[in-house]
mmCIF file of C-alpha atoms in Angstrom:
data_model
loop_
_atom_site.group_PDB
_atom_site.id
_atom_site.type_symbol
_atom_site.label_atom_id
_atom_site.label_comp_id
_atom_site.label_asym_id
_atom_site.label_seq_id
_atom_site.Cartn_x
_atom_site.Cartn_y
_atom_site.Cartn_z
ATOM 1 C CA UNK K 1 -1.737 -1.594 17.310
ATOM 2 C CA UNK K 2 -2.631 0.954 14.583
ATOM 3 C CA UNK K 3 0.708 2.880 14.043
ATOM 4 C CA UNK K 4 -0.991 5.238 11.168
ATOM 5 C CA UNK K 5 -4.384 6.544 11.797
ATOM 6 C CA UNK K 6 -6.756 8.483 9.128
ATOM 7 C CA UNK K 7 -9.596 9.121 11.868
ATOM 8 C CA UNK K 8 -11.989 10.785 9.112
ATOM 9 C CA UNK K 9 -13.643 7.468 6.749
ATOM 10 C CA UNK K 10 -14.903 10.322 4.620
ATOM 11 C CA UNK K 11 -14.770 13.709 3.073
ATOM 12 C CA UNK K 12 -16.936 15.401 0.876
ATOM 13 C CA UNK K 13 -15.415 19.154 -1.244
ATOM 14 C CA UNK K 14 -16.476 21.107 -3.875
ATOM 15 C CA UNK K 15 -14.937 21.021 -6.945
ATOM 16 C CA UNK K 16 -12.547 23.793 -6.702
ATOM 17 C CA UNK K 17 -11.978 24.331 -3.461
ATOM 18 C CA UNK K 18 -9.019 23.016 -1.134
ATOM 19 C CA UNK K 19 -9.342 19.379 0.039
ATOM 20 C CA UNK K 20 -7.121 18.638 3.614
ATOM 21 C CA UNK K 21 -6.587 14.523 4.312
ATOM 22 C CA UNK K 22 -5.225 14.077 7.650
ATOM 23 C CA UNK K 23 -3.212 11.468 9.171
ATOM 24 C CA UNK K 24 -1.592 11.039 12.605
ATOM 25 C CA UNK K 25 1.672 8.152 13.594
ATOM 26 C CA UNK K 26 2.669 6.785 16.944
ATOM 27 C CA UNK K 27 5.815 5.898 15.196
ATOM 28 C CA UNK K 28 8.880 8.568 15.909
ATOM 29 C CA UNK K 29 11.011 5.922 13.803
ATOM 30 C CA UNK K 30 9.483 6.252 10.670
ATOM 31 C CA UNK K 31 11.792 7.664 7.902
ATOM 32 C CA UNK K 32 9.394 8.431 5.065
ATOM 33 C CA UNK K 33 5.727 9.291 4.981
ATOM 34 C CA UNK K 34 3.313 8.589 1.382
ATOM 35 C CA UNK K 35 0.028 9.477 0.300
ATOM 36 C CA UNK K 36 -1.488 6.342 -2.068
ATOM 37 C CA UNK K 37 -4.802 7.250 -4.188
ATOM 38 C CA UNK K 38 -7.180 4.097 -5.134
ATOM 39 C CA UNK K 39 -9.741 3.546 -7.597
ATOM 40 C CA UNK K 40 -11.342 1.257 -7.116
ATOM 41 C CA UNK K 41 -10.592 -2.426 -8.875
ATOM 42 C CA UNK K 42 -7.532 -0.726 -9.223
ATOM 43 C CA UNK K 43 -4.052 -1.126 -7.381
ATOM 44 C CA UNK K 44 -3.064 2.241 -4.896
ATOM 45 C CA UNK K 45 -0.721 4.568 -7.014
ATOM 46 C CA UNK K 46 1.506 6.876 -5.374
ATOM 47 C CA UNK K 47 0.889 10.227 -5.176
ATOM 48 C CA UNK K 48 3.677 12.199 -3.084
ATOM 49 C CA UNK K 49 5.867 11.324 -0.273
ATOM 50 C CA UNK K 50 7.611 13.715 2.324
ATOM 51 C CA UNK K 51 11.134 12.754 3.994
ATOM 52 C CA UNK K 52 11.047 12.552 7.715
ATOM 53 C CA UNK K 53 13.314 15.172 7.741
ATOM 54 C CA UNK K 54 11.093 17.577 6.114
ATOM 55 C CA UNK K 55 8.074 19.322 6.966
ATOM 56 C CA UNK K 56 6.694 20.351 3.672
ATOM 57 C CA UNK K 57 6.646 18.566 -0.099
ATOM 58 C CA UNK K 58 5.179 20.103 -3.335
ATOM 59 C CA UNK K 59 3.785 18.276 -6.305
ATOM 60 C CA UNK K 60 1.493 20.146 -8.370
ATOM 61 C CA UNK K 61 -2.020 20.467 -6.902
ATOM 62 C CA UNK K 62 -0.832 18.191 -4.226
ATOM 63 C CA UNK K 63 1.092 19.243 -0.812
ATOM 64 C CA UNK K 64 1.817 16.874 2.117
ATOM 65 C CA UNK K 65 2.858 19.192 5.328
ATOM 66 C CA UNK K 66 4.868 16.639 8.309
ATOM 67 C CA UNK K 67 4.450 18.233 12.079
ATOM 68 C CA UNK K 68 6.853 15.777 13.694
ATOM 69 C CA UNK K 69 6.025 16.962 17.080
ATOM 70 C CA UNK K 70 2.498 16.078 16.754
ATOM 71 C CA UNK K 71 2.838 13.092 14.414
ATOM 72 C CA UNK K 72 0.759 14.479 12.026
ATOM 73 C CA UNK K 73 0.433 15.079 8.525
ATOM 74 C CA UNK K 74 -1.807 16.143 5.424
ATOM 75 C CA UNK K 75 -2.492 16.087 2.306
ATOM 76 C CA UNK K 76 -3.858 19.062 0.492
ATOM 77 C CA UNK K 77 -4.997 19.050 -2.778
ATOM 78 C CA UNK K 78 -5.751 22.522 -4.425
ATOM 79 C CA UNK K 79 -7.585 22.663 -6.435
ATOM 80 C CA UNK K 80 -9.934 19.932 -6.122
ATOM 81 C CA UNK K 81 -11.159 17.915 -9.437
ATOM 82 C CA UNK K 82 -14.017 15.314 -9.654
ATOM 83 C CA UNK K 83 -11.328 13.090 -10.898
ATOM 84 C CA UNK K 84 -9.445 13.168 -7.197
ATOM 85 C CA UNK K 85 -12.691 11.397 -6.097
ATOM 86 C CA UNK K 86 -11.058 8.287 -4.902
ATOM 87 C CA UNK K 87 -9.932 6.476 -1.496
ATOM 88 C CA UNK K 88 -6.864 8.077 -0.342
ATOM 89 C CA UNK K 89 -4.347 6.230 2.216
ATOM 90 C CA UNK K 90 -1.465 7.501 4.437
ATOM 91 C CA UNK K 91 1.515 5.186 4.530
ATOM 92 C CA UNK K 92 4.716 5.287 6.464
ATOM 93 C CA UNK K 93 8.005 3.750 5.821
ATOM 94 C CA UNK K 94 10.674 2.166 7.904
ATOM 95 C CA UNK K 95 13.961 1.462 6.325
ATOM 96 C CA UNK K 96 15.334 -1.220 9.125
ATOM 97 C CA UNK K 97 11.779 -3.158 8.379
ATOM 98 C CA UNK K 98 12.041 -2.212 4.627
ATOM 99 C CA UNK K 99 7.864 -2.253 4.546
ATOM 100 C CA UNK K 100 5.069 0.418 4.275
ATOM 101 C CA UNK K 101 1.993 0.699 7.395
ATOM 102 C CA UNK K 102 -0.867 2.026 5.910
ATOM 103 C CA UNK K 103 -3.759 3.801 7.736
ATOM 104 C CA UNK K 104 -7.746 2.937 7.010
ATOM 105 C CA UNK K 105 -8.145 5.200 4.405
ATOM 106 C CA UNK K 106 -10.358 8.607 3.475
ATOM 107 C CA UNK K 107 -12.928 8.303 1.078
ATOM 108 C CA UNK K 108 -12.646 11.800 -1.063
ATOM 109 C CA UNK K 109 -16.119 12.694 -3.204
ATOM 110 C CA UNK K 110 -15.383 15.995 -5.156
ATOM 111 C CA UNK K 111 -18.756 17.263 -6.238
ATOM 112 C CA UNK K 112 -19.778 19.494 -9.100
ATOM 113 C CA UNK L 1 5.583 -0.788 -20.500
ATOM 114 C CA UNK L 2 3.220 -2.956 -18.482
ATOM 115 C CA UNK L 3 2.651 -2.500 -15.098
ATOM 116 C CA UNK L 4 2.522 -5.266 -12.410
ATOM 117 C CA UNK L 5 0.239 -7.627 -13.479
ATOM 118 C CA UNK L 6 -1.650 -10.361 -10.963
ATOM 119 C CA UNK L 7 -3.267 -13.746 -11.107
ATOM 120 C CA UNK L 8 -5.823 -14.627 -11.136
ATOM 121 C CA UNK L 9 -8.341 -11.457 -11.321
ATOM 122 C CA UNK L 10 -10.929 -13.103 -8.669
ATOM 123 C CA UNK L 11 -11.298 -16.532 -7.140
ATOM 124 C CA UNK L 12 -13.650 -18.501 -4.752
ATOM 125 C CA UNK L 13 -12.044 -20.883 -2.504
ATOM 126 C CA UNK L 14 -13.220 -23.514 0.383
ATOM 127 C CA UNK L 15 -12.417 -23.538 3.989
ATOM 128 C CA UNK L 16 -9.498 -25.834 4.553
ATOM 129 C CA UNK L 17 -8.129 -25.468 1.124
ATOM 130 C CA UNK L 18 -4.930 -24.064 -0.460
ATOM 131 C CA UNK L 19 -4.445 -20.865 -2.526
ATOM 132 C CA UNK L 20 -1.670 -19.573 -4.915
ATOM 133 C CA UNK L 21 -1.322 -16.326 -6.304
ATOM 134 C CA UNK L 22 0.858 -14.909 -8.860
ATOM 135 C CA UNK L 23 2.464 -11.734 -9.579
ATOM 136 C CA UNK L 24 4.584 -10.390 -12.468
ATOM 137 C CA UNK L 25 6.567 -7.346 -11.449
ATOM 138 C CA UNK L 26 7.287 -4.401 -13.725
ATOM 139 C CA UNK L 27 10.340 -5.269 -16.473
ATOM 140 C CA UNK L 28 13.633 -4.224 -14.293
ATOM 141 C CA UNK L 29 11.930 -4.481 -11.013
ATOM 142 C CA UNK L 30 14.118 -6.889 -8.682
ATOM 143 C CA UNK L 31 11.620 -6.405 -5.494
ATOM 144 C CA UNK L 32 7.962 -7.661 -4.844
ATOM 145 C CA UNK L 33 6.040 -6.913 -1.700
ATOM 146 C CA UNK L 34 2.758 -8.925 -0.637
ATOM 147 C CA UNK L 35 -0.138 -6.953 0.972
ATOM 148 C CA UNK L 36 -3.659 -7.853 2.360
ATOM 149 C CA UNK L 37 -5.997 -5.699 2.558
ATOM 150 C CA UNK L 38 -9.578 -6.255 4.136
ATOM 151 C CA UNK L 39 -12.503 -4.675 3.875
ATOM 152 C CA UNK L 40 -12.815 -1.497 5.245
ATOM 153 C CA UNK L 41 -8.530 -1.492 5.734
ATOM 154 C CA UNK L 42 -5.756 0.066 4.928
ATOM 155 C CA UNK L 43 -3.039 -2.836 2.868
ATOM 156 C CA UNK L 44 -1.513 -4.544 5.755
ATOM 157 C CA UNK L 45 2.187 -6.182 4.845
ATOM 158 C CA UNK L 46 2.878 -9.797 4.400
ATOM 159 C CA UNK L 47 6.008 -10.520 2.456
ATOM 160 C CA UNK L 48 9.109 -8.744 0.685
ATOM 161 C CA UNK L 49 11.467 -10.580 -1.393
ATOM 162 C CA UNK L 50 14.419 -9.379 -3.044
ATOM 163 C CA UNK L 51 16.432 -11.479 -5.746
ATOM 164 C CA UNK L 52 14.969 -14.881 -4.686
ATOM 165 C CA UNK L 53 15.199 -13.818 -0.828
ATOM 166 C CA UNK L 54 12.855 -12.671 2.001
ATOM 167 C CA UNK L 55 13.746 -9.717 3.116
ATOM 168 C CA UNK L 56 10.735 -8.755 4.985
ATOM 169 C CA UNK L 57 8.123 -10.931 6.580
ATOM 170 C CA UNK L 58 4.609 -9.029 8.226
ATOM 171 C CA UNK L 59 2.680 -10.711 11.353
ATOM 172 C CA UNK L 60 1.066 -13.757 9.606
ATOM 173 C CA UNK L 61 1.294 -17.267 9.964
ATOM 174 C CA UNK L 62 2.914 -19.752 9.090
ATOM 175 C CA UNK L 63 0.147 -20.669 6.429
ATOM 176 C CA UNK L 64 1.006 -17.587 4.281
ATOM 177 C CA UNK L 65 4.533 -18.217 2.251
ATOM 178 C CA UNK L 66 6.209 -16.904 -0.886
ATOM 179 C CA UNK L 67 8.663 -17.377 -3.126
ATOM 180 C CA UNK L 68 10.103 -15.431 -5.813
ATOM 181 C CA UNK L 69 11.550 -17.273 -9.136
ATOM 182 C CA UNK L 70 14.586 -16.121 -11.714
ATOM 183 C CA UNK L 71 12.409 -13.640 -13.760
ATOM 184 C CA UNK L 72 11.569 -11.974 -9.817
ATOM 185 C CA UNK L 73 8.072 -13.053 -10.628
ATOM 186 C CA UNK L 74 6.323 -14.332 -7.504
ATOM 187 C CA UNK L 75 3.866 -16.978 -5.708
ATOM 188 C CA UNK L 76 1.756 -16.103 -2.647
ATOM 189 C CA UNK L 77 0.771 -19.536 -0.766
ATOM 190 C CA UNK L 78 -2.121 -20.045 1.799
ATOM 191 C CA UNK L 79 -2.424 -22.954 3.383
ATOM 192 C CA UNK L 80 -5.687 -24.073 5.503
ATOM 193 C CA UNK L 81 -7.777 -21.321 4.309
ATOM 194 C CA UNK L 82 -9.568 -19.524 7.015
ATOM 195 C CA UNK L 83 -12.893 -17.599 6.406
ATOM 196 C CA UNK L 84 -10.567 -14.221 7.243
ATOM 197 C CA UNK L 85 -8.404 -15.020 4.574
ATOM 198 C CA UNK L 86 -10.917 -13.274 2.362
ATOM 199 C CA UNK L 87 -9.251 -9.860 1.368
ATOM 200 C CA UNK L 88 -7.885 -8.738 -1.596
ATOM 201 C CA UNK L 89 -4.169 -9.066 -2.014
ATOM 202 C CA UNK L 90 -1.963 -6.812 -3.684
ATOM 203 C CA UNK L 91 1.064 -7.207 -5.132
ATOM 204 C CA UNK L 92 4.009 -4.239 -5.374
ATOM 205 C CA UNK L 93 7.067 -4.387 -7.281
ATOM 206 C CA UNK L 94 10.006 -1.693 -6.704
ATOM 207 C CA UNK L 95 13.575 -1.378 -8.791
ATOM 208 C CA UNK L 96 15.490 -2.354 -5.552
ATOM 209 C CA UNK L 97 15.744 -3.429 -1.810
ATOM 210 C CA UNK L 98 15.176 0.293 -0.102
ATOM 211 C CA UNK L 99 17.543 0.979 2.577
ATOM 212 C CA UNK L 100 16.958 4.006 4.726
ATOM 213 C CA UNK L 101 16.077 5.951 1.331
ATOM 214 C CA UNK L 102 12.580 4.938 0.399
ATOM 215 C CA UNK L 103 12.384 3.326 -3.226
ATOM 216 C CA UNK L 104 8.537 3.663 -4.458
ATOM 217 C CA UNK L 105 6.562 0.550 -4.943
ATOM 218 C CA UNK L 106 4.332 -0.230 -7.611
ATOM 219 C CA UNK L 107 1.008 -1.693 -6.742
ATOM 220 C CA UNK L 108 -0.824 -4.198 -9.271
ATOM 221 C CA UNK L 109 -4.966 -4.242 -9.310
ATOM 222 C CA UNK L 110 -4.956 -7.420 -6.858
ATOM 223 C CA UNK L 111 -7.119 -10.466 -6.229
ATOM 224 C CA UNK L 112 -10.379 -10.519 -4.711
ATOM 225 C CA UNK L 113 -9.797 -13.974 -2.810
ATOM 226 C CA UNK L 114 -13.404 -15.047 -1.334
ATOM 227 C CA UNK L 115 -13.158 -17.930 1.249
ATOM 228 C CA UNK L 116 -16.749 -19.757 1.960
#
């Protein structure tokens, strides 16, 4: 049972323009949502998380919007740089399980 | 400071044989999580352990075990290696045990397990 889902394997933006990563949950019990970056040969680093009680989180170039009702949220990045090109995965947390679910991942390419 | 570090880099194992892997968590860090991730997946969770203890165990069998020693370093065991064992496996350390406020984990580069 998938519980996070990142439907799109792959995204392709120009440099300088907005890139959205999307990600939808089954899981109403989930208390915080993450966005990981990974190059690869290279361990995921965190990028930004958003509280479940929240439906917006600022960082910089990166935003992460929550729509609990839908069980959705993205990641925008503004603006895009060739060095975002990387895989980027949605995580969730639950606090009573103490572990992170991942989703499949989105391959970002930011081209020139 | 150094980051979490994990042994070995790559390795190339046998059908039917045993594995361990070892992970040294960020100086201060009291937590390390295991992870699997297959090709084409997002990290699936294995283990947590928190000062010497399992706190958290993932649906996996009763091949994969852990343990985590006195300096909170840690050992990843598979047993019986299956062909799907092949993955990489990641290794996160965190300051503490989150509780309903998430604490942020921090992942190490992995290792590339092949099983033939």
């Amino acid at each position: 049972d998938q519980q996070v889902k990142q439907n799109s394997p792959s995204l392709s933006v120009q440099e300088g323009r907005i890139s959205i990563l999307n990600c939808d949950y089954t899981n109403s019990m989930f208390d915080y949502f993450l966005w990981y970056k990974k190059y690869p040969a290279e361990g995921p680093t965190f990028l930004i998380s958003i509280s479940s009680i929240k439906d917006k989180n600022e960082d910089g170039r990166f935003t992460v919007f929550l729509n609990k009702s839908a069980k959705h949220l993205s990641l925008h990045i503004v603006p895009s740089q060739p060095g975002d090109s990387a895989v980027y995965f949605c995580a969730a947390y639950t606090g009573t399980a103490s572990k992170l679910t991942f989703g499949t991942g989105t391959r970002l390419q930011v081209t020139l | 400071d150094a980051g979490v570090t994990q042994s070995p880099t790559h390795l190339i194992k046998t059908r039917g044989q045993h594995v361990t892997l070892r992970c040294s968590p960020i100086s201060g860090h009291k937590s390390v999580s295991w992870y699997q991730q297959v090709l084409g997946q997002g990290p699936q969770f294995i283990f947590q352990y928190y000062e010497k203890e399992e706190r958290g165990r993932g649906n996996f069998p009763d091949r994969f075990s852990a343990r985590q020693f006195p300096n909170y370093s840690s050992e990843l065991n598979v047993n019986a290696l299956l062909l799907g064992d092949s993955a990489l496996y990641l290794c996160a350390s965190s300051l503490r045990l989150a509780g309903g406020t998430y604490v942020e984990q921090y992942f190490g580069p992995g290792t590339r397990l092949t099983v033939t």
